[in-house]
Amino acid sequence: MSLGPREARGMGLRLLLCLPPLFWAAWAWGQDYGQFFLPLYRVVLDLALPDFGVLSLEIGHAQELVFKTQVIAERMIVVQGRALPAGLTVDSHTPLFTVLIHPIVLCAAALAWPGLAPPHRLLRLGLSLPFLVVLECLDTPLVFASSIHDLLSYSLNPAADQASRLIDWVRVLDGGGRFALCVAAAFAAAGLQGLVVGRLSHSAHASPRARALKP
């Protein structure tokens, strides 16, 4: 996507206008947003930690709002060559504000994207929702799973190499990957919108010809 000076200025102006209300909405309703996704986080966390059951998953206060979870080993598991008994519980928490990046970026992209009429911006917001759900699945529950694996491994053998796919994934998220994924999701929503609008336009043009061919 190449932007001319006029489109770039318009996009910058729309960002300046839409970001403050989006930040305010995240501050005002961020806890409700996180609460809404807790059931989804529980499902993904169950899948990511097959040897554990989720005892609790909630929003609480530390120095800031955080997601808190407690999981329990449902069977004996082996970590770093040592057996851990069934019934072992592990606690973990992660800041809530990180997941608010997802809706802010997707909404800002829909509202500031160049060349869209207002109805198409609303359509972009709607088409962004499936990608928002994917982002939520890839973030908080996998951060919890990584934290729990890392905690168990480090407590049993601090000198061991802590590398794992989950830990590497969280390092990617914390190193800028979270924002990059949001931007990629915004472009994916734009591509999906192009397909949807193109098909609707094709159907609208095909219908008169189809009616004309009827006897």
mmCIF file of C-alpha atoms in Angstrom:
data_model
loop_
_atom_site.group_PDB
_atom_site.id
_atom_site.type_symbol
_atom_site.label_atom_id
_atom_site.label_comp_id
_atom_site.label_asym_id
_atom_site.label_seq_id
_atom_site.Cartn_x
_atom_site.Cartn_y
_atom_site.Cartn_z
ATOM 1 C CA MET A 1 0.000 0.000 0.000
ATOM 2 C CA SER A 2 1.574 3.269 -1.207
ATOM 3 C CA LEU A 3 0.321 6.563 0.198
ATOM 4 C CA GLY A 4 0.501 9.921 -1.463
ATOM 5 C CA PRO A 5 1.097 13.058 0.630
ATOM 6 C CA ARG A 6 -2.619 13.807 0.849
ATOM 7 C CA GLU A 7 -3.558 10.268 1.931
ATOM 8 C CA ALA A 8 -0.713 10.200 4.457
ATOM 9 C CA ARG A 9 -1.846 13.494 5.991
ATOM 10 C CA GLY A 10 -5.427 12.276 6.154
ATOM 11 C CA MET A 11 -4.377 9.031 7.782
ATOM 12 C CA GLY A 12 -2.250 10.896 10.328
ATOM 13 C CA LEU A 13 -5.113 13.241 11.151
ATOM 14 C CA ARG A 14 -7.570 10.369 11.599
ATOM 15 C CA LEU A 15 -5.093 8.633 13.901
ATOM 16 C CA LEU A 16 -4.746 11.795 15.989
ATOM 17 C CA LEU A 17 -8.510 12.011 16.281
ATOM 18 C CA CYS A 18 -9.291 8.347 16.998
ATOM 19 C CA LEU A 19 -6.443 7.288 19.280
ATOM 20 C CA PRO A 20 -7.367 9.383 22.353
ATOM 21 C CA PRO A 21 -10.956 8.004 22.467
ATOM 22 C CA LEU A 22 -9.617 4.472 21.935
ATOM 23 C CA PHE A 23 -7.138 4.847 24.793
ATOM 24 C CA TRP A 24 -9.884 6.244 27.001
ATOM 25 C CA ALA A 25 -12.197 3.338 26.104
ATOM 26 C CA ALA A 26 -9.416 0.865 26.911
ATOM 27 C CA TRP A 27 -8.903 2.539 30.294
ATOM 28 C CA ALA A 28 -12.657 2.671 31.040
ATOM 29 C CA TRP A 29 -13.705 -0.768 29.805
ATOM 30 C CA GLY A 30 -10.459 -2.721 29.666
ATOM 31 C CA GLN A 31 -11.443 -4.878 32.631
ATOM 32 C CA ASP A 32 -14.790 -5.729 31.006
ATOM 33 C CA TYR A 33 -12.965 -6.594 27.789
ATOM 34 C CA GLY A 34 -10.641 -8.955 29.628
ATOM 35 C CA GLN A 35 -13.543 -10.484 31.559
ATOM 36 C CA PHE A 36 -15.355 -11.224 28.294
ATOM 37 C CA PHE A 37 -12.442 -13.303 26.976
ATOM 38 C CA LEU A 38 -11.761 -15.302 30.165
ATOM 39 C CA PRO A 39 -13.779 -18.359 28.968
ATOM 40 C CA LEU A 40 -11.779 -18.432 25.726
ATOM 41 C CA TYR A 41 -8.504 -18.143 27.644
ATOM 42 C CA ARG A 42 -9.536 -21.086 29.821
ATOM 43 C CA VAL A 43 -10.220 -23.274 26.777
ATOM 44 C CA VAL A 44 -6.880 -22.427 25.140
ATOM 45 C CA LEU A 45 -4.979 -22.840 28.417
ATOM 46 C CA ASP A 46 -6.512 -26.282 28.889
ATOM 47 C CA LEU A 47 -5.268 -27.237 25.422
ATOM 48 C CA ALA A 48 -1.809 -25.755 25.997
ATOM 49 C CA LEU A 49 -1.385 -27.532 29.363
ATOM 50 C CA PRO A 50 -2.829 -31.012 28.825
ATOM 51 C CA ASP A 51 -1.391 -32.329 32.108
ATOM 52 C CA PHE A 52 -3.008 -29.574 34.169
ATOM 53 C CA GLY A 53 -6.520 -28.497 35.004
ATOM 54 C CA VAL A 54 -7.460 -24.841 35.425
ATOM 55 C CA LEU A 55 -8.657 -24.232 38.986
ATOM 56 C CA SER A 56 -9.186 -20.490 38.589
ATOM 57 C CA LEU A 57 -8.763 -17.808 35.974
ATOM 58 C CA GLU A 58 -9.760 -14.271 36.875
ATOM 59 C CA ILE A 59 -8.848 -10.618 36.898
ATOM 60 C CA GLY A 60 -7.295 -9.238 40.056
ATOM 61 C CA HIS A 61 -5.226 -6.366 41.381
ATOM 62 C CA ALA A 62 -1.517 -6.403 42.075
ATOM 63 C CA GLN A 63 0.213 -3.084 41.425
ATOM 64 C CA GLU A 64 -2.005 -3.030 38.333
ATOM 65 C CA LEU A 65 -4.859 -5.048 36.849
ATOM 66 C CA VAL A 66 -3.672 -8.555 36.050
ATOM 67 C CA PHE A 67 -4.990 -11.860 34.798
ATOM 68 C CA LYS A 68 -4.449 -14.499 37.503
ATOM 69 C CA THR A 69 -4.638 -18.245 37.153
ATOM 70 C CA GLN A 70 -4.038 -21.317 39.273
ATOM 71 C CA VAL A 71 -3.607 -24.717 37.660
ATOM 72 C CA ILE A 72 -3.336 -28.192 39.186
ATOM 73 C CA ALA A 73 -1.457 -31.238 37.937
ATOM 74 C CA GLU A 74 -4.077 -33.876 37.164
ATOM 75 C CA ARG A 75 -1.530 -36.673 36.965
ATOM 76 C CA MET A 76 2.118 -37.243 37.779
ATOM 77 C CA ILE A 77 4.321 -35.362 35.341
ATOM 78 C CA VAL A 78 8.051 -35.407 34.654
ATOM 79 C CA VAL A 79 9.910 -32.101 34.342
ATOM 80 C CA GLN A 80 13.687 -31.852 33.948
ATOM 81 C CA GLY A 81 13.917 -35.574 34.707
ATOM 82 C CA ARG A 82 12.080 -35.242 38.027
ATOM 83 C CA ALA A 83 8.608 -36.534 38.808
ATOM 84 C CA LEU A 84 6.057 -34.064 40.127
ATOM 85 C CA PRO A 85 3.045 -35.442 41.974
ATOM 86 C CA ALA A 86 -0.568 -35.155 40.924
ATOM 87 C CA GLY A 87 -2.296 -32.360 42.820
ATOM 88 C CA LEU A 88 0.618 -29.913 42.524
ATOM 89 C CA THR A 89 -0.726 -26.364 42.077
ATOM 90 C CA VAL A 90 1.010 -23.514 40.268
ATOM 91 C CA ASP A 91 0.021 -19.822 40.235
ATOM 92 C CA SER A 92 0.749 -17.323 37.504
ATOM 93 C CA HIS A 93 -0.284 -13.811 36.535
ATOM 94 C CA THR A 94 0.245 -11.438 33.621
ATOM 95 C CA PRO A 95 -0.681 -7.766 33.086
ATOM 96 C CA LEU A 96 -4.094 -7.099 31.596
ATOM 97 C CA PHE A 97 -3.051 -4.000 29.656
ATOM 98 C CA THR A 98 -1.059 -6.002 27.084
ATOM 99 C CA VAL A 99 -4.191 -7.529 25.531
ATOM 100 C CA LEU A 100 -5.722 -4.067 25.058
ATOM 101 C CA ILE A 101 -3.152 -3.514 22.311
ATOM 102 C CA HIS A 102 -5.164 -5.878 20.079
ATOM 103 C CA PRO A 103 -8.455 -3.936 19.883
ATOM 104 C CA ILE A 104 -6.724 -0.548 19.882
ATOM 105 C CA VAL A 105 -4.593 -1.398 16.838
ATOM 106 C CA LEU A 106 -7.415 -3.085 14.910
ATOM 107 C CA CYS A 107 -9.877 -0.267 15.621
ATOM 108 C CA ALA A 108 -7.301 2.409 14.808
ATOM 109 C CA ALA A 109 -6.474 0.677 11.523
ATOM 110 C CA ALA A 110 -10.144 0.506 10.529
ATOM 111 C CA LEU A 111 -10.805 4.132 11.463
ATOM 112 C CA ALA A 112 -7.635 5.600 9.942
ATOM 113 C CA TRP A 113 -7.252 3.418 6.837
ATOM 114 C CA PRO A 114 -7.071 5.611 3.711
ATOM 115 C CA GLY A 115 -9.727 5.577 1.025
ATOM 116 C CA LEU A 116 -12.596 4.045 2.988
ATOM 117 C CA ALA A 117 -16.093 5.460 3.164
ATOM 118 C CA PRO A 118 -17.777 5.381 6.610
ATOM 119 C CA PRO A 119 -19.880 2.247 5.809
ATOM 120 C CA HIS A 120 -16.719 0.456 4.700
ATOM 121 C CA ARG A 121 -14.975 1.428 7.934
ATOM 122 C CA LEU A 122 -17.810 -0.188 9.872
ATOM 123 C CA LEU A 123 -17.484 -3.267 7.666
ATOM 124 C CA ARG A 124 -13.734 -3.324 8.393
ATOM 125 C CA LEU A 125 -14.432 -3.249 12.131
ATOM 126 C CA GLY A 126 -16.804 -6.201 11.775
ATOM 127 C CA LEU A 127 -14.360 -8.205 9.639
ATOM 128 C CA SER A 128 -11.610 -7.532 12.192
ATOM 129 C CA LEU A 129 -13.458 -9.451 14.916
ATOM 130 C CA PRO A 130 -12.364 -12.977 13.820
ATOM 131 C CA PHE A 131 -8.754 -11.803 13.735
ATOM 132 C CA LEU A 132 -9.189 -10.262 17.197
ATOM 133 C CA VAL A 133 -10.275 -13.667 18.535
ATOM 134 C CA VAL A 134 -7.190 -15.279 16.962
ATOM 135 C CA LEU A 135 -4.945 -12.676 18.596
ATOM 136 C CA GLU A 136 -6.516 -13.366 21.983
ATOM 137 C CA CYS A 137 -5.909 -17.102 21.569
ATOM 138 C CA LEU A 138 -2.244 -16.509 20.731
ATOM 139 C CA ASP A 139 -1.501 -14.146 23.601
ATOM 140 C CA THR A 140 -2.627 -14.416 27.228
ATOM 141 C CA PRO A 141 -3.278 -18.185 27.518
ATOM 142 C CA LEU A 142 0.057 -19.020 25.867
ATOM 143 C CA VAL A 143 1.814 -16.496 28.112
ATOM 144 C CA PHE A 144 0.335 -18.359 31.094
ATOM 145 C CA ALA A 145 1.380 -21.751 29.711
ATOM 146 C CA SER A 146 4.909 -20.480 29.061
ATOM 147 C CA SER A 147 5.171 -18.935 32.528
ATOM 148 C CA ILE A 148 4.051 -22.149 34.230
ATOM 149 C CA HIS A 149 6.444 -24.324 32.214
ATOM 150 C CA ASP A 150 9.293 -21.899 32.884
ATOM 151 C CA LEU A 151 8.539 -21.720 36.619
ATOM 152 C CA LEU A 152 8.486 -25.499 37.023
ATOM 153 C CA SER A 153 11.616 -26.023 34.965
ATOM 154 C CA TYR A 154 13.589 -23.281 36.714
ATOM 155 C CA SER A 155 12.530 -24.366 40.203
ATOM 156 C CA LEU A 156 13.768 -27.892 39.534
ATOM 157 C CA ASN A 157 16.976 -27.056 37.691
ATOM 158 C CA PRO A 158 17.945 -23.345 37.537
ATOM 159 C CA ALA A 159 21.031 -24.105 35.451
ATOM 160 C CA ALA A 160 19.088 -25.915 32.738
ATOM 161 C CA ASP A 161 18.436 -24.407 29.346
ATOM 162 C CA GLN A 162 15.009 -22.819 29.543
ATOM 163 C CA ALA A 163 14.382 -22.735 25.804
ATOM 164 C CA SER A 164 11.065 -24.144 24.612
ATOM 165 C CA ARG A 165 8.572 -23.269 21.921
ATOM 166 C CA LEU A 166 6.222 -21.629 24.402
ATOM 167 C CA ILE A 167 8.977 -19.584 26.026
ATOM 168 C CA ASP A 168 10.375 -18.579 22.640
ATOM 169 C CA TRP A 169 6.878 -17.505 21.549
ATOM 170 C CA VAL A 170 6.435 -15.261 24.583
ATOM 171 C CA ARG A 171 9.850 -13.715 23.962
ATOM 172 C CA VAL A 172 8.703 -12.916 20.434
ATOM 173 C CA LEU A 173 5.491 -11.335 21.777
ATOM 174 C CA ASP A 174 7.325 -9.239 24.346
ATOM 175 C CA GLY A 175 9.976 -8.218 21.809
ATOM 176 C CA GLY A 176 7.513 -6.427 19.549
ATOM 177 C CA GLY A 177 5.785 -9.447 18.091
ATOM 178 C CA ARG A 178 2.502 -8.584 19.816
ATOM 179 C CA PHE A 179 2.250 -5.287 17.970
ATOM 180 C CA ALA A 180 3.474 -6.857 14.722
ATOM 181 C CA LEU A 181 0.754 -9.506 14.935
ATOM 182 C CA CYS A 182 -1.868 -6.804 15.415
ATOM 183 C CA VAL A 183 -0.631 -4.956 12.339
ATOM 184 C CA ALA A 184 -0.627 -8.210 10.349
ATOM 185 C CA ALA A 185 -4.196 -8.869 11.508
ATOM 186 C CA ALA A 186 -5.197 -5.368 10.353
ATOM 187 C CA PHE A 187 -3.805 -6.079 6.877
ATOM 188 C CA ALA A 188 -5.508 -9.483 6.861
ATOM 189 C CA ALA A 189 -8.826 -7.788 7.658
ATOM 190 C CA ALA A 190 -8.185 -5.375 4.780
ATOM 191 C CA GLY A 191 -7.572 -8.312 2.447
ATOM 192 C CA LEU A 192 -10.736 -10.046 3.616
ATOM 193 C CA GLN A 193 -12.699 -6.858 3.068
ATOM 194 C CA GLY A 194 -11.362 -6.659 -0.477
ATOM 195 C CA LEU A 195 -12.618 -10.176 -1.157
ATOM 196 C CA VAL A 196 -16.026 -9.511 0.393
ATOM 197 C CA VAL A 197 -16.556 -6.198 -1.414
ATOM 198 C CA GLY A 198 -15.298 -7.679 -4.672
ATOM 199 C CA ARG A 199 -17.731 -10.581 -4.489
ATOM 200 C CA LEU A 200 -20.632 -8.318 -3.586
ATOM 201 C CA SER A 201 -19.769 -6.013 -6.472
ATOM 202 C CA HIS A 202 -19.499 -8.974 -8.859
ATOM 203 C CA SER A 203 -22.874 -10.299 -7.718
ATOM 204 C CA ALA A 204 -24.465 -6.883 -8.153
ATOM 205 C CA HIS A 205 -23.141 -6.641 -11.719
ATOM 206 C CA ALA A 206 -24.038 -10.217 -12.578
ATOM 207 C CA SER A 207 -27.638 -10.013 -11.382
ATOM 208 C CA PRO A 208 -28.953 -7.679 -14.139
ATOM 209 C CA ARG A 209 -27.297 -9.827 -16.818
ATOM 210 C CA ALA A 210 -28.790 -12.948 -15.294
ATOM 211 C CA ARG A 211 -32.254 -11.368 -15.286
ATOM 212 C CA ALA A 212 -31.805 -10.302 -18.911
ATOM 213 C CA LEU A 213 -31.057 -13.887 -19.952
ATOM 214 C CA LYS A 214 -34.250 -15.217 -18.418
ATOM 215 C CA PRO A 215 -37.002 -15.979 -20.981
#
